[in-house]
XYZ file of C-alpha atoms in Angstrom:
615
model
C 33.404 -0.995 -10.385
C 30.493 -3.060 -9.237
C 29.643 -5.725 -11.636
C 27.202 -7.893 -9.508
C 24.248 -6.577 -6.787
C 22.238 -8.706 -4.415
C 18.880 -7.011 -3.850
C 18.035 -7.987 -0.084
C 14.872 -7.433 -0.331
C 11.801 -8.483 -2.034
C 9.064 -7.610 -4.487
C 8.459 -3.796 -5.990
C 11.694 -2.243 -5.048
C 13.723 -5.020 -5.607
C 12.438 -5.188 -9.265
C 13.210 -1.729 -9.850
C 16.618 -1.417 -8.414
C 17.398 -4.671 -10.927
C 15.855 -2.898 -13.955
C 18.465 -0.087 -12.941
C 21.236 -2.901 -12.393
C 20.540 -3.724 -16.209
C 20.693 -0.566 -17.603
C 24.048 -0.152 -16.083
C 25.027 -3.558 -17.153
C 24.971 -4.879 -13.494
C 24.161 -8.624 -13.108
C 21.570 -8.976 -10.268
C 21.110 -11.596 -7.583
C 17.824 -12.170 -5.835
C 16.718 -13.909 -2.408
C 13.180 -15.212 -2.137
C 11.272 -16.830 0.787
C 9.448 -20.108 -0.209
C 6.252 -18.305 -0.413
C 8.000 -15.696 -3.192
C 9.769 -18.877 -5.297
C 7.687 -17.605 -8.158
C 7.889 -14.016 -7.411
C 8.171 -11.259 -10.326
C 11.752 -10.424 -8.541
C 13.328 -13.524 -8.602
C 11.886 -14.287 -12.396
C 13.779 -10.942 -13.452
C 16.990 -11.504 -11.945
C 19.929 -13.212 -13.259
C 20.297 -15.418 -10.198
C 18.026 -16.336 -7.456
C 19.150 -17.617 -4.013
C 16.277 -19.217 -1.710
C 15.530 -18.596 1.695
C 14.228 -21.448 3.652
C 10.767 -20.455 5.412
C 8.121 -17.900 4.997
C 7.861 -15.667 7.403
C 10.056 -12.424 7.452
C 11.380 -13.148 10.635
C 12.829 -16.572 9.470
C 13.841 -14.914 5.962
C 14.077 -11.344 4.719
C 15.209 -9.958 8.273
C 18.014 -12.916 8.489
C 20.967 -10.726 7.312
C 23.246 -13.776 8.401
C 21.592 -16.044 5.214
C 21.793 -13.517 3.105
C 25.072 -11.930 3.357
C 26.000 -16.185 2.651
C 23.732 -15.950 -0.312
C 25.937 -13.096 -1.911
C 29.312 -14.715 -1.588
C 27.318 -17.941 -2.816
C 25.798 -16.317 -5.782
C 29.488 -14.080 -6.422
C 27.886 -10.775 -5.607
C 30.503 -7.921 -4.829
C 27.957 -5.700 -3.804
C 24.308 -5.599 -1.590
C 21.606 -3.391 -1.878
C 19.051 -3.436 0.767
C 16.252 -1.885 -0.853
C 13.631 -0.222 1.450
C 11.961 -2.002 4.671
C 13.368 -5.501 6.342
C 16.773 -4.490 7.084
C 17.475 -1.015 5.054
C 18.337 0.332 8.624
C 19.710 -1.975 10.087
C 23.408 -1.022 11.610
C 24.392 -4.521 12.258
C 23.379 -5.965 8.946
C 25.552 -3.106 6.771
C 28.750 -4.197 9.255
C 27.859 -7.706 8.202
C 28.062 -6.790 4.451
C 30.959 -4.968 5.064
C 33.028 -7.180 6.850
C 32.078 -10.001 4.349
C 33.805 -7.856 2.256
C 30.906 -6.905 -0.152
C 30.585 -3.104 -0.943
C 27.343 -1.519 0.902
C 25.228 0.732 -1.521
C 24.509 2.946 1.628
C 25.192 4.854 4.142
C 28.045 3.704 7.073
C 27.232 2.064 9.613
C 27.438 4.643 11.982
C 25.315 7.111 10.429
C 22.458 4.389 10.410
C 23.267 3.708 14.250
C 22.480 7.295 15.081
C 19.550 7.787 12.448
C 18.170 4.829 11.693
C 17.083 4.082 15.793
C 14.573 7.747 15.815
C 15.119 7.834 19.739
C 19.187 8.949 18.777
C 17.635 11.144 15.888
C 15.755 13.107 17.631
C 18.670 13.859 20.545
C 21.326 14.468 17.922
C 18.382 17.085 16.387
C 18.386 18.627 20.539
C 14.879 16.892 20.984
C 14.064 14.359 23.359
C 10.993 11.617 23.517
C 8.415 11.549 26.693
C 8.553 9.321 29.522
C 6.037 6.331 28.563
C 5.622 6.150 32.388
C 4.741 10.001 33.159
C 2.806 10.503 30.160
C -0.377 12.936 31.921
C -3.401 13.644 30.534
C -1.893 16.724 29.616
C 0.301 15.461 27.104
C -2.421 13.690 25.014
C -2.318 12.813 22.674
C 0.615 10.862 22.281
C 1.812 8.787 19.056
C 3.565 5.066 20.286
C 6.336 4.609 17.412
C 8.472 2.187 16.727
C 12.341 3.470 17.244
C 13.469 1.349 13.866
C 11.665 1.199 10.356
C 8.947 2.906 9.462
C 6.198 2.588 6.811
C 3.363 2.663 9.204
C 4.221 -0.162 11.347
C 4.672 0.074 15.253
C 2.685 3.156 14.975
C -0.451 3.553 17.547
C -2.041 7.211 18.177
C -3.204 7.374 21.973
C -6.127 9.740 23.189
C -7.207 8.135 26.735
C -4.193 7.402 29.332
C -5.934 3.860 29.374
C -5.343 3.318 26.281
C -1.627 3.267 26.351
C -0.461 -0.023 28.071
C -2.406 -1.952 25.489
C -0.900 0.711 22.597
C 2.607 -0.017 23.466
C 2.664 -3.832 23.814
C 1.103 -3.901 20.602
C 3.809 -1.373 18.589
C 6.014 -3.417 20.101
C 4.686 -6.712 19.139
C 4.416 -5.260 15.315
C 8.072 -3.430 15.159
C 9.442 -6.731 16.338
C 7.506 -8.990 13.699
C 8.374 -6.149 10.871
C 11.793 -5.267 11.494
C 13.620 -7.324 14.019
C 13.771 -4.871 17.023
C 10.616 -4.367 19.469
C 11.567 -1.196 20.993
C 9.516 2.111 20.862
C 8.894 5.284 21.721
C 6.536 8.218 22.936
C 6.178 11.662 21.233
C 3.511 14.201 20.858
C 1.383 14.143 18.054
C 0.622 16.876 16.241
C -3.114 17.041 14.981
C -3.417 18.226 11.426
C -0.317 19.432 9.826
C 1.090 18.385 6.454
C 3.734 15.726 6.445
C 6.635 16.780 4.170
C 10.329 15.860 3.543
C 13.712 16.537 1.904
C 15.442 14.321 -0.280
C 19.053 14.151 0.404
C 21.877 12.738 -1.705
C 25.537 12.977 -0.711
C 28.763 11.393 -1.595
C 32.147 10.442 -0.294
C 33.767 13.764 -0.798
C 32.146 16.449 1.399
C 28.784 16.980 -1.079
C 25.336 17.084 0.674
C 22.891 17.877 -2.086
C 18.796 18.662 -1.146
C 16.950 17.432 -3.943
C 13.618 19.264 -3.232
C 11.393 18.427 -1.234
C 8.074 16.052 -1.328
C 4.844 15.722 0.462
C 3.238 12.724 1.733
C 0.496 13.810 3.637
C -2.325 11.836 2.581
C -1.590 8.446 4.832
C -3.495 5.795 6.508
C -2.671 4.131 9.067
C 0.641 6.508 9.597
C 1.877 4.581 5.739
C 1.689 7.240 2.997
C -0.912 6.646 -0.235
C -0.527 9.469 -2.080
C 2.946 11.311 -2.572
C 4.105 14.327 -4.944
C 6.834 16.375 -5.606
C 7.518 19.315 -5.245
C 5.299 20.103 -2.022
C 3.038 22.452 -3.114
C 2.389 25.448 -1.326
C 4.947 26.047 0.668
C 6.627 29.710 1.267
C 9.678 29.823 -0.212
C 11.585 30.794 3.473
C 10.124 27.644 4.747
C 11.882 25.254 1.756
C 15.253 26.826 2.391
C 14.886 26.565 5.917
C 13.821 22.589 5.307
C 16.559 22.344 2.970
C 19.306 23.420 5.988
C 17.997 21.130 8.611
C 17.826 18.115 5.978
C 21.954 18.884 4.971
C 22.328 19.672 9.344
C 21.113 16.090 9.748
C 22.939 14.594 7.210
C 26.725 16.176 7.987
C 25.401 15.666 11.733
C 26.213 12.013 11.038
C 28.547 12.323 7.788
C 25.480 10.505 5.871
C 26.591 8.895 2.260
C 24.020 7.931 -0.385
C 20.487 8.474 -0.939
C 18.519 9.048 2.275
C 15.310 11.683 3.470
C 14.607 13.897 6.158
C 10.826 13.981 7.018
C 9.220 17.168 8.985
C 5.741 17.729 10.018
C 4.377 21.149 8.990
C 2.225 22.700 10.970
C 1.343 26.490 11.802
C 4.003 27.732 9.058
C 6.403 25.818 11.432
C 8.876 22.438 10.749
C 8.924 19.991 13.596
C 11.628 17.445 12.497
C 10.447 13.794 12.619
C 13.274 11.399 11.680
C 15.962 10.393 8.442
C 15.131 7.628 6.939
C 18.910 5.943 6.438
C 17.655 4.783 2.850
C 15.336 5.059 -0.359
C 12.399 5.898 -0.059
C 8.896 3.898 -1.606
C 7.894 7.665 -2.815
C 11.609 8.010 -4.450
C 10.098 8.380 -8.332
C 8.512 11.693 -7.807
C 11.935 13.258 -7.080
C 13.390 10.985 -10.046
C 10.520 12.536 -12.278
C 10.657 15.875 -11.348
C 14.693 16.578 -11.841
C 15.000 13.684 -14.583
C 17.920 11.506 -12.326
C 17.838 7.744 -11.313
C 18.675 7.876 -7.591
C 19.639 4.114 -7.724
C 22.017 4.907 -10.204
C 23.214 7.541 -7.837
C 23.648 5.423 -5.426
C 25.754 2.733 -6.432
C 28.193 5.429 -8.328
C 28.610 6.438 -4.590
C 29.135 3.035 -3.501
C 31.935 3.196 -6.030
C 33.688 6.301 -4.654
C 32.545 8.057 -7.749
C 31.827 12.817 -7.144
C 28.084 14.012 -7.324
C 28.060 16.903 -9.415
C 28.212 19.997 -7.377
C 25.650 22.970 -7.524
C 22.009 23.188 -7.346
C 19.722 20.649 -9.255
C 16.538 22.394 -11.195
C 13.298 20.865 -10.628
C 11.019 20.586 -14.158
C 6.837 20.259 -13.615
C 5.159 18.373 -10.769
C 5.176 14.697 -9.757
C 2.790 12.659 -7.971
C 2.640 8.656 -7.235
C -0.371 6.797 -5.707
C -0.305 3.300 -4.199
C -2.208 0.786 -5.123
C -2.299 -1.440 -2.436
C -4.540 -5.031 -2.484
C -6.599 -4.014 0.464
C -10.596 -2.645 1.119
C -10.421 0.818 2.719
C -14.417 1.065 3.298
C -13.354 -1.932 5.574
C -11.387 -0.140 8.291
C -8.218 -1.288 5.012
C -8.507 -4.659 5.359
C -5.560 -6.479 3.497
C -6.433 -8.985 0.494
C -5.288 -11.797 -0.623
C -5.714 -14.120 -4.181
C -5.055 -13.998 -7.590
C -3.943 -10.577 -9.310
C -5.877 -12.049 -13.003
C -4.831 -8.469 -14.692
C -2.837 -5.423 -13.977
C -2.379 -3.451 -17.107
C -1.855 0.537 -16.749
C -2.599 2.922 -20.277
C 0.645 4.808 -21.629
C 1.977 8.128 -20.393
C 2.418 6.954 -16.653
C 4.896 5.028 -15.097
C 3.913 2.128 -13.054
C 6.531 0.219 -10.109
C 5.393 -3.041 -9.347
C 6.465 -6.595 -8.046
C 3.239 -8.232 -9.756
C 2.534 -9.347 -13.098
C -0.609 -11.372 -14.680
C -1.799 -14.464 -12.741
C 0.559 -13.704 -9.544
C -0.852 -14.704 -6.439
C -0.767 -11.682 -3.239
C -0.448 -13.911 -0.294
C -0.158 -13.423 3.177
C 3.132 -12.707 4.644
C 4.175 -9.155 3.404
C 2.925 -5.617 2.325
C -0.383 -5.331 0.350
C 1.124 -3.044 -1.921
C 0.540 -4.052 -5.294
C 2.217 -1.141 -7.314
C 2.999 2.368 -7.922
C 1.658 4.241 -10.361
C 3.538 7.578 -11.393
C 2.754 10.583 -13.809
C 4.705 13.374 -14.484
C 3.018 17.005 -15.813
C 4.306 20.861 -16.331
C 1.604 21.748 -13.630
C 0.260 20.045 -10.377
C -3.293 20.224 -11.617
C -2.129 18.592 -15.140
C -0.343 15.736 -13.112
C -3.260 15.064 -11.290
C -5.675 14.971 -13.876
C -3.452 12.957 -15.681
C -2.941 10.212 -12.735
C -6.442 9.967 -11.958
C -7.505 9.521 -15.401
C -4.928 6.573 -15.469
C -6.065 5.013 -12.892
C -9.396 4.998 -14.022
C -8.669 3.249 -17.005
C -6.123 0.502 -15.582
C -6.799 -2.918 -15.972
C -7.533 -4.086 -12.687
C -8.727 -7.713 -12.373
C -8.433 -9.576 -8.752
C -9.090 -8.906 -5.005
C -10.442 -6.011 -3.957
C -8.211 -2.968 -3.763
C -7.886 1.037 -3.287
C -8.275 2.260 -6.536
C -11.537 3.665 -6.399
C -10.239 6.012 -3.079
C -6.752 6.934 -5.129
C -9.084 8.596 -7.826
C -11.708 10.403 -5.691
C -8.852 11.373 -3.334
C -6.925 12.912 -6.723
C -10.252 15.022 -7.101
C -11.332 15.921 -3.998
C -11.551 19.719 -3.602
C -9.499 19.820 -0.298
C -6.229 17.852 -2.352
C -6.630 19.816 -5.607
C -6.988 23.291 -3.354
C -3.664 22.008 -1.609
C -6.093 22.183 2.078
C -4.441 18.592 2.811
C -2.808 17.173 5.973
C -2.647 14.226 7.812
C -5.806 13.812 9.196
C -7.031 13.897 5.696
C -9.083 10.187 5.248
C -10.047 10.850 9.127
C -12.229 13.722 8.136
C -13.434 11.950 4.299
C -12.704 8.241 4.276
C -16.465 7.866 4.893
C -17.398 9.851 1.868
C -14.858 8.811 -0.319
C -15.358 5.432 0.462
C -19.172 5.307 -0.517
C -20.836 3.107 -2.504
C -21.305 4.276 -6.232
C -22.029 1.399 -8.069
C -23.133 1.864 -12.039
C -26.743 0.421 -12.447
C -25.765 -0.796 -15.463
C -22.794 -2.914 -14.591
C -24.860 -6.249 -13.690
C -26.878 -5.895 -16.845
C -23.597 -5.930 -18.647
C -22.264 -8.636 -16.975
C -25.166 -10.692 -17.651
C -25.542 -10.235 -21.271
C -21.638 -10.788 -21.919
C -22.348 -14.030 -19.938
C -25.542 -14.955 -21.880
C -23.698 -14.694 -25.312
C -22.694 -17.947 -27.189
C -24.775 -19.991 -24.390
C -26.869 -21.474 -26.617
C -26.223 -22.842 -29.876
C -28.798 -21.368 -31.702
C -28.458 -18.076 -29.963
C -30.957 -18.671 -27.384
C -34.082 -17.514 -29.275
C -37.011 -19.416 -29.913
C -40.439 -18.318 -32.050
C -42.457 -18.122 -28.784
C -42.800 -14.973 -26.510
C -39.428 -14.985 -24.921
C -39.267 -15.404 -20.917
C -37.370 -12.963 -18.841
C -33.932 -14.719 -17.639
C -32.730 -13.665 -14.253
C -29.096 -13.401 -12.894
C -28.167 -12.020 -9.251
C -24.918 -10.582 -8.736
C -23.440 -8.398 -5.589
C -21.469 -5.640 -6.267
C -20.399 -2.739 -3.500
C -21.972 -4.878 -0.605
C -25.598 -5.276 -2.009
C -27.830 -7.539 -4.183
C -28.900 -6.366 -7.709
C -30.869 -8.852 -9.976
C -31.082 -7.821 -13.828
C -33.416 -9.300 -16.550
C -32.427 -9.429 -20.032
C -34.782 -11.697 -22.677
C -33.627 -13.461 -26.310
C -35.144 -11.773 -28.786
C -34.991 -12.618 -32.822
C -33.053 -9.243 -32.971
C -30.431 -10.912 -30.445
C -30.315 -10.077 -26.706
C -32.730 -7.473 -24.964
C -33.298 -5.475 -21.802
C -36.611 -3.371 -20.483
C -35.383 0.527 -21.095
C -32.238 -0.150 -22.824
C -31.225 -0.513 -26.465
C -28.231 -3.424 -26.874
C -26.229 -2.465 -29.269
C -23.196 -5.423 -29.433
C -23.300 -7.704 -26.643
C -20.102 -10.554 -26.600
C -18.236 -12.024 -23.963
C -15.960 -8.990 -23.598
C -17.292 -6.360 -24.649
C -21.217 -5.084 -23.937
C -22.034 -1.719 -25.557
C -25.838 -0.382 -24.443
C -27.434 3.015 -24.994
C -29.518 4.702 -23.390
C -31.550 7.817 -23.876
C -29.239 8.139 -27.197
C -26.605 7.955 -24.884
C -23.846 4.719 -25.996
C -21.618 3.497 -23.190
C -19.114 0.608 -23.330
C -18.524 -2.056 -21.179
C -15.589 -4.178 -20.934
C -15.816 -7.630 -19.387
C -13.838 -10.059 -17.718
C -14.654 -13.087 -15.812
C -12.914 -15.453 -13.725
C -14.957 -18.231 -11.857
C -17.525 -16.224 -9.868
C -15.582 -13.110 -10.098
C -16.772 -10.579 -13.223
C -15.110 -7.167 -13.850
C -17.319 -4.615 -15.565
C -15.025 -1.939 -16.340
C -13.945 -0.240 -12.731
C -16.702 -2.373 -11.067
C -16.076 -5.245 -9.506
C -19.030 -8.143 -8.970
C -19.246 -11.802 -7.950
C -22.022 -13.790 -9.629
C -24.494 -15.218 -6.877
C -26.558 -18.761 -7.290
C -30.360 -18.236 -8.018
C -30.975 -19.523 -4.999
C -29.449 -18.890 -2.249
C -28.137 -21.344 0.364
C -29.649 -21.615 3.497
C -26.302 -23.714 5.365
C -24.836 -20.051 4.618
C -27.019 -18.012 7.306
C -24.706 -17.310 10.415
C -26.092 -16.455 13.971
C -26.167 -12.526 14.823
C -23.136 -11.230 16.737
C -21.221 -13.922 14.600
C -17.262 -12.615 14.169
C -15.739 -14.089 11.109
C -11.622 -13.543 9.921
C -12.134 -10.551 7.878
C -8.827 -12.011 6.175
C -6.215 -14.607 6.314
C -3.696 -14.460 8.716
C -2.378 -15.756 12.341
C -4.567 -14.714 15.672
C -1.787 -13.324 17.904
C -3.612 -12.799 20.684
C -7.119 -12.941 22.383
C -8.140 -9.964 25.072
C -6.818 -11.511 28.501
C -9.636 -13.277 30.520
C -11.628 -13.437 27.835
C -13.470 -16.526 27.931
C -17.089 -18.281 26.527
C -19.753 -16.542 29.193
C -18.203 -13.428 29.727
C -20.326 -10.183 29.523
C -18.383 -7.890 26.797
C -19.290 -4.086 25.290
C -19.831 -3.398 21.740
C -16.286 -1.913 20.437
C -14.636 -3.369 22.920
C -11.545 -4.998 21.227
C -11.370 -9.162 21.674
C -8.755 -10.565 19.002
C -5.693 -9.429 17.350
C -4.822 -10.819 13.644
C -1.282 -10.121 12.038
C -2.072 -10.135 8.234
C 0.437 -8.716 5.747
C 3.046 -7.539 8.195
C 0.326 -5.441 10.214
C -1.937 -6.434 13.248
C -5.637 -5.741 12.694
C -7.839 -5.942 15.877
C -11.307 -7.245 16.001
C -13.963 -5.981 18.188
C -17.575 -7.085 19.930
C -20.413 -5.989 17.387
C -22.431 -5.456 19.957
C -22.680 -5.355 23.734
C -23.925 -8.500 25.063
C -22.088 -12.143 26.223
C -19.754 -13.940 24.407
C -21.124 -17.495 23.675
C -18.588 -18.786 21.402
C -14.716 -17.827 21.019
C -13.123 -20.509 18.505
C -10.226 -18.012 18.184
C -6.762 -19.548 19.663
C -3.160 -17.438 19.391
C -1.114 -19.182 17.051
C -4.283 -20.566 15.056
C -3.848 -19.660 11.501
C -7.385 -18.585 9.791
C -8.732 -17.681 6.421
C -11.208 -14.667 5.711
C -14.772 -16.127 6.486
C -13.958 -18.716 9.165
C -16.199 -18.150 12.465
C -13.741 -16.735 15.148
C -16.829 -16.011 17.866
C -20.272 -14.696 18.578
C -21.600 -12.656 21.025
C -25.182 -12.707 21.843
C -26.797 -9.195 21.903
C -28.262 -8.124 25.143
């Protein structure tokens, strides 16, 4: 029996396989970088063990340290979560031979899985020759051959384009998971991206544990996941179901692990197995009431599955909330997470808690947020409507796409595939700011300012406040009045610092505030107070290219140098922020008369990184 787990990972999953580890009456061990001393995981754990450095290369991918840090902290058994090394071959030998139980598959079976190139030959498919790709073939998708989650991942279109896409999937795979090799495949335009759930044991049992799909992605990394997929013909879920098990005995597979297909024209084109949980795991949990981390480590132990067919109950879906700006091509952020507070009847995953800080170094995923319904419309309704009322104080984040995505017309109708945000990210992304957000935020500031309330017995003078919200300017005037506070077409009806009530046309809405320095949160809207006047140090040149967030320049567009005649969209900089590279490109055609940008340099959003000159 396994009385003590290391979690080698970090964050989100590793909090929820510990809150499993208690209910089984596991202690738990956790390893933390120095920038995750403080982090939610290593709070809730029983022990901690520290990782010198930062950086996951130096840390979370150093399976060496960590398998020391288990016999240190008297583990008897590792879990490696999802992501870093989950699939890493060498690592589970390491574990092994330490002699520490694995909760996972052997060794082997995450050799010939876990590298996609062997997946897809033991599956009788075969990956294109990077070096006779034609124009025919395009396009192409550049993936990494181990992890997953997005990274390594470049679609190609142009035959030019595919030097520059492979050196860069291989400079990501190797900075996210320790191994820089990739691959070629075509990609398939347009179908629906769904998978099998697999969980089999020591004794012969392969069980499919319905199937999920995650076709709503960005950036290749899933947002929006549900089980069971909908839609499907029932002849096409068995025949999933038999080439999930085919994989699985293919490799005699133990544990929890998921096969992942792309539908397209009523067809399955197998993709790869993930050798390990999944992020998207709880909808399957939800939907046939089991806790596949318990699962797993009573397979670690030897211990039967129960044979026979599980039975699925209602519908499942889980959206991401990840610390990031999609109307900005999903720019990562970064600072303090002030609130994160989700209303009952949903379950929420997450690695945060009040006042944590989201740095720099790994995933912007803040949480996962879970509900659970008889019917697929019922669960979405009932996810979006959560959402929309979570407590969501900090940098800006996805939230307002995960609801309009839950109610777009093409999701709800079950239309959906892969190239889903391609076709709407513009629409869903638009601005739709409430006009009477900055009039809220301005009265809940005015309250209390003044000790006699503010009001005098003269004709009252408009006060003025400026705040930005959704990329633009609004400036609202209120006036002290000897009824209390008052605005030009609407009645105030209570006005304190946290809450603002105003009606309108006989209409009452309520408005809950919360500020922190500059930073004001009117309900979903999110709005930064501005000076009454602004400063003119702050005007930048045009063509000027600022850090659109912190992280390390990795490398600068060979040749390119102060003088040189460049085209607008033409890419000149490469950032790695939050595990993924992000590349930055001329504004506009013209020369480039400053480039301040050096590889290695580490920046912060806002810093001036070049400017090019508009022809």
């Amino acid at each position: 029996m396994i009385t003590s787990v290391l979690v080698a990972n970090r964050g989100e999953i590793a909090c929820r396989i510990f809150r499993t580890c208690g209910e089984l009456g596991i202690r738990t061990v956790a390893v933390h970088s120095d920038a995750d001393a403080n982090a939610l995981h290593v709070r809730v754990a029983d022990t901690a063990v520290r990782l010198p450095g930062a950086a996951p290369a130096e840390t979370y991918l150093r399976g060496d340290l960590i398998v020391k840090a288990a016999l240190a902290a008297g583990a008897d058994a590792v879990h490696p979560g999802y992501g870093f090394l989950s699939e890493n071959a060498g690592f589970a030998r390491a574990v092994l031979d330490a002699g520490l139980l694995w909760i996972g598959p052997p060794p082997e079976a995450i050799e010939a899985m876990a590298s996609k190139t062997r997946a897809k030959q033991l599956m009788g498919l075969a990956p294109l020759d990077a070096a006779r790709v034609t124009e025919a073939d395009l396009p192409v998708l550049v993936k990494a051959a181990a992890g997953g989650g997005g990274r390594g991942m470049r679609i190609v279109r142009r035959l030019d384009d595919l030097p520059d896409a492979l050196e860069g999937a291989r400079a990501e795979a190797a900075g996210a998971f320790g191994d820089g090799e990739v691959f070629v495949e075509p990609y398939i335009e347009n179908g629906r991206h769904v998978e099998v759930q697999i969980l089999a044991d020591t004794h012969g049992t392969v069980l499919p544990l319905g199937t999920r799909d995650c076709s709503l992605q960005r950036r290749h990394q899933k947002v929006i996941e549900e089980a069971p997929a909908p839609g499907l013909p029932a002849a096409l879920t068995e025949e999933l179901y038999e080439l999930a098990v085919r994989a699985a005995r293919s490799v005699s597979y133990v544990g929890a692990g998921t096969v992942e297909f792309l539908v397209a024209d009523g067809r399955a084109h197998f993709l790869e197995m993930n050798t390990r949980l999944q992020v998207e795991h709880p909808v399957t949990e939800a939907v046939f009431g089991i806790d596949l981390v318990a699962e797993q480590i009573r397979v670690a132990e030897g211990r039967p599955l129960e044979a026979g067919p599980r039975r699925a109950h209602g519908h499942a879906v889980e959206a991401r909330l990840y610390a990031e700006d999609p109307a900005r091509d999903w720019a990562p952020q970064t600072g303090t997470l002030h609130r994160l507070a989700v209303p009952p009847g949903v379950r929420l995953d997450t690695g945060y808690t009040d006042g944590d800080e989201i740095g720099v170094h790994y995933d912007p995923m803040l949480a996962k947020v879970v509900a659970h319904a008889p019917t697929r419309a019922e669960a979405l309704r009932r996810l979006a409507g959560a959402l929309e009322r979570t407590e969501l104080h900090g940098p800006v984040t996805n939230r307002d796409l995960l609801v309009r995505s839950l109610r777009h017309e093409e999701f709800t109708a079950v239309r959906m595939d892969t190239g889903f945000y391609d076709r709407h990210l513009a629409g869903l992304t638009e601005s739709a700011p409430d006009p009477l957000a900055p009039l809220a935020a301005a009265l809940a500031d005015a309250h209390g300012r003044s000790r006699f309330g503010g009001w005098r017995n003269v004709p009252a003078q408009p006060q003025v406040k400026r705040y930005e919200m959704a990329g633009e300017e609004h400036e609202v005037r209120y006036r002290h009045t000897r009824e209390g506070l008052a605005a030009d077409g609407v009645r105030v009806v209570h006005a304190d610092a946290r809450l603002v009530v105003l009606e309108v046309d006989g209409v009452r809405r309520k408005f809950e505030i919360a500020r922190y320095g500059d930073q004001v949160h009117v309900n979903t809207a999110r709005l930064t107070a501005l000076p009454r006047f602004p400063d003119p140090a702050a005007q930048l040149a045009p063509g000027s290219l600022l850090a659109p967030m912190p992280g390390t320049v990795v490398r600068v567009a060979e040749g390119l140098s102060e003088g040189a005649a460049v085209t607008g969209g033409q890419p000149l900089i490469w950032l790695e922020a939050m595990k993924m590279q992000h590349q930055i490109s001329a504004p506009v055609t013209g020369t480039l008369t400053a480039l301040h940008a050096k590889p290695g340099q580490q920046v912060e959003p806002g810093l001036l990184l070049a400017v090019v000159q508009p022809t």
